[in-house]
Coordinates of C-alpha atoms in Angstrom, one line a residue:
M1 CA 67.4 110.7 106.4
S2 CA 64.3 111.9 104.9
D3 CA 61.3 109.7 103.9
G4 CA 61.7 110.1 100.3
T5 CA 65.2 108.2 101.3
R6 CA 63.7 105.8 103.5
D7 CA 60.9 104.3 101.7
T8 CA 63.0 104.8 98.8
L9 CA 65.4 102.1 100.5
S10 CA 62.6 99.7 101.8
G11 CA 60.4 100.1 99.6
S12 CA 63.2 98.8 97.0
M13 CA 65.1 95.6 98.8
S14 CA 63.0 92.7 100.5
P15 CA 61.4 92.8 103.7
V16 CA 63.5 90.7 107.1
D17 CA 62.1 89.0 109.7
P18 CA 63.2 90.2 113.3
H19 CA 66.5 89.2 114.5
V20 CA 68.5 89.4 117.4
I21 CA 72.6 90.8 115.7
V22 CA 74.9 89.2 118.1
L23 CA 77.7 91.5 117.3
V24 CA 81.4 90.3 118.3
G25 CA 83.8 92.4 118.7
A26 CA 81.1 94.9 119.5
T27 CA 84.1 97.6 120.6
G28 CA 86.4 97.1 117.9
D29 CA 87.7 99.1 115.2
L30 CA 85.6 97.5 112.4
A31 CA 82.5 98.3 114.7
K32 CA 83.2 101.9 115.0
R33 CA 84.2 102.7 111.4
K34 CA 81.3 100.7 109.4
L35 CA 78.7 98.0 111.5
L36 CA 77.1 100.3 114.3
P37 CA 76.7 103.2 111.6
G38 CA 75.6 100.8 109.3
L39 CA 72.9 99.6 111.5
L40 CA 72.2 102.5 112.4
H41 CA 71.4 103.5 108.9
L42 CA 69.3 99.9 107.9
F43 CA 67.4 101.4 111.2
E44 CA 66.8 104.7 109.8
A45 CA 66.3 102.8 106.3
G46 CA 63.3 101.1 108.1
L47 CA 64.9 97.9 106.9
L48 CA 65.4 96.5 110.3
P49 CA 61.4 96.6 111.5
G50 CA 62.1 94.1 114.6
C51 CA 65.6 93.8 116.0
R52 CA 67.8 93.8 118.6
V53 CA 71.8 94.8 118.9
V54 CA 73.9 92.5 121.5
G55 CA 77.1 93.9 121.2
T56 CA 80.2 91.6 123.2
S57 CA 84.2 92.2 123.2
L58 CA 86.8 92.3 125.9
D59 CA 85.5 96.1 127.2
D60 CA 84.0 95.6 130.4
F61 CA 81.3 97.9 129.7
D62 CA 77.5 97.9 130.4
D63 CA 74.3 98.6 128.3
D64 CA 75.0 102.1 129.2
Q65 CA 78.9 102.4 128.2
F66 CA 77.6 100.1 125.2
R67 CA 75.2 102.6 124.1
E68 CA 77.7 105.8 124.5
F69 CA 80.1 104.0 122.8
A70 CA 77.9 103.5 119.8
R71 CA 77.0 106.9 119.4
K72 CA 80.5 107.9 119.5
A73 CA 81.1 106.0 116.6
C74 CA 78.0 107.0 114.8
D75 CA 79.0 111.1 115.0
E76 CA 82.2 110.0 114.4
F77 CA 81.9 108.1 111.2
G78 CA 78.7 108.1 110.1
A79 CA 78.3 109.5 106.6
R80 CA 75.2 111.4 107.8
P81 CA 74.6 113.6 110.9
V82 CA 72.7 111.3 113.5
R83 CA 68.9 112.5 114.2
N84 CA 68.8 112.4 118.1
Q85 CA 65.5 111.3 117.4
D86 CA 66.6 107.9 115.7
W87 CA 68.9 107.6 118.0
Q88 CA 67.2 107.6 121.0
E89 CA 65.1 105.0 119.1
F90 CA 68.1 102.8 117.9
G91 CA 70.2 103.1 120.7
A92 CA 67.2 101.4 122.4
L93 CA 67.9 98.1 121.0
L94 CA 71.8 98.0 122.3
G95 CA 72.8 95.6 124.8
Y96 CA 76.1 94.4 126.3
V97 CA 77.7 91.2 127.9
P98 CA 81.4 91.5 128.2
Q99 CA 83.0 88.2 127.0
G100 CA 84.2 87.5 130.0
A101 CA 80.7 87.0 131.6
G102 CA 80.5 83.3 129.7
P103 CA 78.6 81.6 127.3
A104 CA 76.0 81.6 129.4
A105 CA 75.5 85.4 130.2
L106 CA 75.3 86.0 126.6
A107 CA 72.7 83.2 126.0
D108 CA 70.8 85.4 128.7
V109 CA 70.6 88.1 127.5
V110 CA 69.4 87.3 123.6
A111 CA 67.1 84.7 125.2
A112 CA 65.5 88.5 126.7
A113 CA 65.9 90.2 123.4
E114 CA 64.1 87.1 121.7
T115 CA 61.0 87.1 124.1
E116 CA 61.1 90.5 123.6
L117 CA 60.4 90.1 119.2
G118 CA 58.6 86.6 119.3
E119 CA 59.4 82.9 118.5
Q120 CA 59.9 84.2 114.4
A121 CA 63.4 85.5 115.6
R122 CA 66.7 84.7 113.8
R123 CA 69.8 85.1 114.9
L124 CA 72.8 86.9 113.6
H125 CA 76.4 86.8 114.5
Y126 CA 78.9 89.1 113.3
L127 CA 82.8 88.0 113.6
S128 CA 84.6 91.1 114.0
V129 CA 87.4 89.6 115.1
P130 CA 91.3 88.4 114.5
P131 CA 91.3 85.2 112.9
K132 CA 92.9 82.9 114.8
A133 CA 90.1 83.9 117.7
A134 CA 87.3 83.1 115.0
L135 CA 87.1 80.0 116.2
P136 CA 87.1 79.9 119.7
V137 CA 84.1 82.7 119.0
V138 CA 82.3 79.7 117.3
R139 CA 82.9 77.1 119.8
T140 CA 81.4 80.4 122.2
L141 CA 78.5 80.4 120.1
D142 CA 77.9 76.5 120.3
E143 CA 78.3 76.9 124.2
A144 CA 75.4 79.5 124.5
G145 CA 73.1 77.5 122.0
L146 CA 72.6 80.2 119.4
V147 CA 73.1 77.7 117.0
A148 CA 69.9 76.9 115.8
R149 CA 68.1 79.7 113.7
S150 CA 71.5 81.4 113.4
R151 CA 73.5 82.7 110.7
I152 CA 77.4 83.6 110.4
I153 CA 79.4 86.3 109.0
M154 CA 82.8 86.1 108.8
E155 CA 85.4 88.3 107.8
K156 CA 89.0 87.3 106.3
P157 CA 91.2 86.1 105.7
F158 CA 89.8 82.1 105.2
G159 CA 92.6 80.6 105.6
T160 CA 96.6 81.7 104.5
D161 CA 96.5 78.7 102.3
L162 CA 95.2 75.3 101.1
D163 CA 95.4 73.1 104.2
S164 CA 94.5 75.9 106.8
A165 CA 91.4 77.1 104.6
V166 CA 90.5 73.2 104.7
S167 CA 90.8 72.4 108.2
L168 CA 89.3 76.3 109.1
N169 CA 86.3 75.3 107.0
T170 CA 86.0 72.0 108.7
E171 CA 86.0 73.2 111.9
L172 CA 83.4 75.5 111.1
H173 CA 81.3 72.1 109.2
K174 CA 81.5 71.3 112.4
T175 CA 79.3 73.5 114.2
F176 CA 77.5 75.5 111.8
D177 CA 76.2 73.9 107.6
E178 CA 77.6 76.0 105.2
A179 CA 74.1 77.7 104.3
Q180 CA 74.6 79.3 107.4
I181 CA 78.1 80.7 107.2
F182 CA 78.3 84.2 104.8
R183 CA 82.2 84.7 104.1
I184 CA 82.2 88.6 104.0
D185 CA 84.1 90.8 101.4
H186 CA 83.1 94.2 101.4
F187 CA 84.4 95.0 97.4
L188 CA 81.1 92.8 96.4
G189 CA 78.6 95.0 98.7
K190 CA 79.9 98.2 96.7
E191 CA 77.2 98.8 94.5
A192 CA 79.7 99.5 91.4
A193 CA 80.5 95.6 91.4
Q194 CA 76.6 94.8 91.3
N195 CA 76.5 97.2 88.1
I196 CA 79.3 95.0 86.7
L197 CA 76.0 92.5 86.6
A198 CA 73.5 94.7 84.8
F199 CA 75.6 96.2 82.8
R200 CA 76.5 92.4 81.4
F201 CA 73.7 90.6 81.0
A202 CA 70.9 93.1 80.9
N203 CA 72.6 95.6 77.8
G204 CA 72.5 93.5 74.6
L205 CA 75.5 95.8 73.2
F206 CA 77.7 94.7 75.7
E207 CA 76.9 91.1 76.0
P208 CA 78.4 89.7 72.4
I209 CA 81.2 91.4 72.7
W210 CA 81.9 89.9 76.2
N211 CA 84.8 87.5 75.3
R212 CA 88.0 86.2 74.0
N213 CA 87.4 87.9 70.5
F214 CA 87.2 91.2 71.5
I215 CA 88.9 91.5 74.5
D216 CA 92.4 91.6 74.6
H217 CA 93.4 92.2 78.7
V218 CA 91.9 92.5 81.9
Q219 CA 93.5 94.9 84.9
I220 CA 92.0 94.7 88.3
D221 CA 93.8 97.4 90.3
V222 CA 93.6 98.4 93.8
P223 CA 96.4 100.5 94.7
E224 CA 96.5 102.2 98.6
K225 CA 97.6 105.4 100.0
L226 CA 97.2 103.9 103.2
G227 CA 100.4 102.1 105.5
L228 CA 99.6 99.7 107.3
E229 CA 97.4 101.8 110.4
S230 CA 98.4 100.1 113.3
R231 CA 97.7 96.7 111.5
A232 CA 101.2 95.8 112.1
E233 CA 101.0 92.0 113.6
F234 CA 98.1 91.1 111.4
Y235 CA 100.0 92.1 107.9
E236 CA 103.3 90.5 108.8
S237 CA 101.4 86.9 109.0
T238 CA 99.5 88.0 105.9
G239 CA 101.1 90.2 103.3
A240 CA 99.3 91.8 100.4
Y241 CA 98.6 88.9 98.4
K242 CA 96.8 86.9 101.4
D243 CA 95.1 90.1 102.3
M244 CA 93.9 91.3 99.2
V245 CA 94.0 89.5 96.2
V246 CA 92.2 85.9 97.1
T247 CA 89.7 87.8 99.8
H248 CA 88.8 91.0 97.1
L249 CA 90.6 91.0 94.2
M250 CA 90.0 87.4 92.6
Q251 CA 86.3 87.8 93.6
V252 CA 85.8 90.5 92.1
L253 CA 87.1 88.9 88.2
A254 CA 84.3 86.2 89.0
F255 CA 81.8 88.7 88.7
M256 CA 83.5 90.4 85.6
A257 CA 84.6 86.8 84.0
M258 CA 81.8 84.8 84.8
E259 CA 79.3 82.5 82.7
P260 CA 75.1 84.0 82.6
P261 CA 73.8 82.3 85.7
T262 CA 70.6 80.3 85.1
E263 CA 68.5 83.4 87.0
L264 CA 69.1 86.1 89.2
A265 CA 69.4 84.1 92.4
P266 CA 72.7 83.4 94.9
A267 CA 72.8 79.5 94.4
P268 CA 73.1 80.0 90.6
I269 CA 75.1 83.0 90.5
S270 CA 77.3 81.0 92.9
E271 CA 78.0 78.0 90.8
E272 CA 78.9 80.2 88.0
K273 CA 81.6 82.5 90.3
N274 CA 82.9 79.1 91.1
K275 CA 83.4 77.6 87.7
V276 CA 85.4 80.6 86.9
F277 CA 87.0 79.6 90.2
R278 CA 87.5 76.0 88.5
S279 CA 89.2 77.3 85.8
M280 CA 91.6 78.8 86.5
K281 CA 95.5 78.3 85.4
P282 CA 97.8 77.7 88.8
L283 CA 99.9 80.8 89.4
E284 CA 103.7 80.7 88.4
P285 CA 105.7 82.9 90.6
A286 CA 107.7 84.1 86.9
Q287 CA 104.0 85.9 86.3
V288 CA 103.8 87.9 89.6
V289 CA 106.1 90.4 91.1
R290 CA 106.2 91.4 94.5
G291 CA 107.4 94.7 96.6
Q292 CA 107.8 96.4 99.9
Y293 CA 107.5 99.9 100.1
G294 CA 110.4 101.6 101.5
G295 CA 110.5 102.4 105.2
Y296 CA 108.1 99.0 106.1
R297 CA 111.2 97.5 107.7
D298 CA 110.7 100.9 110.1
E299 CA 107.3 100.4 111.7
Q300 CA 106.6 99.4 114.2
G301 CA 105.7 95.7 115.0
V302 CA 107.8 95.2 111.7
S303 CA 110.5 92.5 111.5
P304 CA 114.3 94.1 110.6
E305 CA 114.6 91.2 108.0
S306 CA 110.6 91.2 106.6
D307 CA 109.9 89.4 103.1
T308 CA 106.6 90.4 104.0
E309 CA 105.3 92.2 100.5
T310 CA 103.2 95.6 101.0
F311 CA 102.8 94.8 97.0
V312 CA 102.2 92.2 94.4
A313 CA 101.0 92.8 90.7
L314 CA 99.9 89.4 89.0
R315 CA 98.9 87.7 85.8
C316 CA 96.5 85.2 86.1
E317 CA 94.5 83.3 83.2
I318 CA 91.1 81.5 82.9
D319 CA 91.6 78.2 80.9
N320 CA 88.3 78.1 79.7
W321 CA 86.0 78.6 76.1
R322 CA 85.1 82.2 76.7
W323 CA 88.6 83.8 77.9
A324 CA 91.1 81.1 76.4
G325 CA 94.4 83.5 76.5
V326 CA 92.7 86.4 77.8
P327 CA 95.3 87.6 81.0
F328 CA 94.4 89.2 83.7
F329 CA 96.2 91.7 85.0
L330 CA 95.8 92.2 89.3
R331 CA 97.4 95.1 91.0
T332 CA 97.1 96.4 94.8
G333 CA 99.5 97.4 97.7
K334 CA 100.4 99.8 100.4
R335 CA 101.9 103.4 100.6
L336 CA 101.3 103.6 96.4
A337 CA 100.8 106.7 94.2
E338 CA 96.8 106.7 95.1
G339 CA 93.8 105.0 96.6
A340 CA 91.7 103.8 93.7
R341 CA 89.3 100.3 93.0
I342 CA 88.7 99.8 89.3
I343 CA 88.5 97.1 86.6
S344 CA 89.8 98.3 83.5
I345 CA 88.8 96.3 80.1
A346 CA 91.0 96.4 76.9
F347 CA 89.6 96.4 74.5
R348 CA 91.2 94.8 70.6
E349 CA 92.3 97.2 68.2
P350 CA 91.4 97.2 64.4
P351 CA 93.5 94.7 62.8
K352 CA 94.5 97.5 60.1
S353 CA 94.6 101.2 60.3
M354 CA 93.6 103.3 57.5
F355 CA 94.2 106.3 58.8
P356 CA 97.6 107.9 57.9
H357 CA 100.9 108.7 60.4
G358 CA 100.9 111.3 62.6
S359 CA 96.4 110.8 62.7
G360 CA 96.5 109.7 66.4
V361 CA 96.0 106.9 66.2
G362 CA 97.3 103.8 68.7
A363 CA 98.6 106.4 70.3
H364 CA 96.4 106.1 73.5
G365 CA 96.4 102.3 73.3
P366 CA 93.4 100.4 72.9
D367 CA 89.3 101.5 73.8
H368 CA 88.7 100.7 77.4
L369 CA 85.3 100.1 79.5
T370 CA 86.8 101.2 83.1
F371 CA 84.5 100.1 86.2
D372 CA 85.4 102.6 89.4
L373 CA 84.3 100.5 91.9
A374 CA 84.8 103.2 95.2
E375 CA 81.8 104.5 96.2
A376 CA 81.1 107.1 93.7
A377 CA 80.6 104.3 91.1
K378 CA 81.6 105.5 87.5
L379 CA 82.0 104.3 84.8
S380 CA 83.9 105.1 81.2
L381 CA 84.2 103.8 77.9
S382 CA 86.7 105.3 75.9
F383 CA 87.2 105.5 72.1
Y384 CA 88.8 107.5 68.8
G385 CA 87.1 110.7 67.5
K386 CA 87.9 112.8 65.0
R387 CA 89.4 116.0 66.0
P388 CA 87.1 118.9 64.6
G389 CA 89.1 121.3 61.9
T390 CA 90.6 120.0 58.7
G391 CA 92.5 117.3 57.9
M392 CA 92.1 113.7 60.1
K393 CA 93.2 114.0 63.5
L394 CA 91.9 111.5 65.6
D395 CA 91.9 112.0 69.8
K396 CA 90.7 109.2 72.5
L397 CA 87.8 110.4 74.1
S398 CA 85.1 109.1 76.3
L399 CA 81.5 108.7 77.6
Q400 CA 81.3 108.3 81.3
F401 CA 78.7 108.0 83.6
A402 CA 78.1 108.5 87.7
L403 CA 75.6 107.5 89.9
E404 CA 75.3 110.9 91.3
E405 CA 73.9 111.9 87.6
T406 CA 70.7 109.7 88.3
G407 CA 70.1 111.2 91.5
R408 CA 69.7 108.3 92.8
E409 CA 73.1 108.7 95.2
G410 CA 71.4 108.8 98.3
S411 CA 69.1 105.5 97.9
V412 CA 72.2 103.5 97.9
L413 CA 73.7 101.1 100.5
E414 CA 76.8 101.1 101.8
A415 CA 78.7 97.5 101.0
Y416 CA 78.5 96.2 104.9
E417 CA 75.1 97.7 105.5
R418 CA 74.1 95.8 102.0
L419 CA 76.1 92.7 103.8
I420 CA 74.6 92.4 107.0
H421 CA 71.0 92.6 105.5
D422 CA 71.3 90.4 102.4
A423 CA 73.0 87.6 105.3
M424 CA 69.6 88.5 107.5
R425 CA 68.2 87.3 104.1
G426 CA 70.3 83.9 103.7
D427 CA 70.8 85.6 100.4
H428 CA 74.8 84.3 99.4
T429 CA 74.8 86.0 96.2
L430 CA 77.5 88.6 97.4
F431 CA 79.7 86.2 99.6
T432 CA 82.0 83.0 98.6
T433 CA 81.4 79.3 99.0
A434 CA 84.0 76.9 100.9
E435 CA 84.5 75.5 97.5
G436 CA 85.6 78.9 96.3
I437 CA 87.6 79.8 98.9
E438 CA 89.7 76.6 98.9
R439 CA 90.3 76.6 95.1
L440 CA 91.8 79.9 94.9
W441 CA 94.2 78.5 97.5
D442 CA 94.6 75.3 95.4
V443 CA 95.7 78.1 92.4
S444 CA 97.7 79.7 94.6
R445 CA 100.2 76.7 95.8
P446 CA 102.5 77.4 93.2
L447 CA 103.2 80.9 94.4
L448 CA 103.2 80.6 97.7
A449 CA 105.9 77.8 97.4
N450 CA 107.9 79.1 95.9
P451 CA 107.2 83.2 95.8
P452 CA 109.3 85.3 93.9
P453 CA 112.0 87.5 95.6
V454 CA 110.3 91.2 97.5
R455 CA 111.6 94.1 95.6
A456 CA 111.6 97.4 97.0
Y457 CA 109.6 100.7 95.7
A458 CA 109.7 104.1 97.0
A459 CA 106.7 105.2 99.0
G460 CA 104.6 107.4 96.8
S461 CA 105.1 105.1 93.6
W462 CA 103.2 103.0 91.9
G463 CA 105.5 99.9 92.6
P464 CA 108.4 98.4 91.5
N465 CA 110.1 98.7 88.5
P466 CA 109.2 94.9 86.8
I467 CA 105.6 95.4 86.7
H468 CA 105.7 97.4 83.6
Q469 CA 107.8 94.1 82.3
L470 CA 104.9 92.3 83.9
I471 CA 102.4 93.7 81.5
A472 CA 104.7 94.3 78.3
P473 CA 103.6 95.1 75.8
H474 CA 100.5 96.9 77.7
A475 CA 100.3 99.6 79.7
W476 CA 99.1 100.2 83.2
R477 CA 95.7 101.7 83.0
L478 CA 96.2 104.1 86.4
P479 CA 97.7 106.2 86.3
F480 CA 94.4 107.5 84.5
E481 CA 95.4 109.4 80.6
R482 CA 92.3 111.7 81.8
T483 CA 90.2 112.7 85.1
W484 CA 87.3 111.4 85.5
R485 CA 84.1 114.2 85.0
S486 CA 82.9 116.2 87.7
R487 CA 79.2 117.1 88.1
G488 CA 78.0 119.7 86.3
S489 CA 81.4 119.7 83.4
I490 CA 80.7 119.0 80.2

């Protein structure tokens, strides 16, 4: 990384106290693909001024073997080439304790790291483990005496229904205070998701029309091209709704729909998000479409009679003053036509058109404001404009913006990097709360108690046909009627 980028990142974010990061599940897939490369990038950017990383997992590694594993992970999955000098400095910060060595061995290694860092050092525990292993890990941390001065990052899912979520939170709170717990949603760590707050509340052009009087409906659409990717055991116990909607799509919905917070601080933002969840109507099974792609039941580890949905689309409503009557349509699934992450806001059309028949008005649907939440961080505003020439012919045009056009894309932290850094600073802005997650499971109860039948869809399609009746008289925004412009195009 260039010194200029290092200065930009470290200068734009508040520093953190020295930390010992205990990475549980340190040899797993998430650690390999995201967490270890992310920690290296934070180090390169000067955002880990005092840090030790203690990895622990079921693998019987020593320190050198773990460093070798981490180097390969960073070379293979890091977003930028690893410089040898940076690696030598970062690799020296890594240590490892096999889980089989027990809590006392973990405590000894953490204590040694804290002695090097000084008495002001804090602890950050990242639980990159399957859901069923989370509470046993919490008990291990407690037995090791590592709860004080610590924060803990939890991976989804946060329960699978209301009862399990309440039980999980009750057990967690026996060991960690709510202020210590960070339930991670990597969608909200993306630059584009945070830009929703800036776009909404910093611009006088859009804040006055961000309500039911001007917005017709909203779509949050996260199709995936990938299949199970060796996650059959996990997916069979969750499905698309529990895996994606509660933990990702509804969190994004809250950012889009929340009221202005009293200040740009974690507590006021969390409170406004929770107000959105409190205002959500219970989900009606008749307003939900569940699907399963052809061939799913032939996947290794999947039951031949599986009723697990690999696709879900639904309509939900927020019953408050701002959004009453505005439908929110959510869609996500595996093995779909393309991978995307968008929020698309459809504005109400004029009540009467003065343009003649055949002018093109109304042929392409309402005007849309679209946020692309992928790493590219783009947004688009579509509108009707006159086609040059004689007569009054109108075409759908668009204004588009991409982060790359600012020349500052090198200053962007990836989602996991930002969220780890936020947790180290104790910033809950982009994390969900116990109240929020329990409320979402509460509104899910009618759906979970009486799920609609699973309908087949072809791999590579956009899902089962009933999705079009679900959203009628509107249409799904994906696939787009136009492509995103690339850099250098007019």
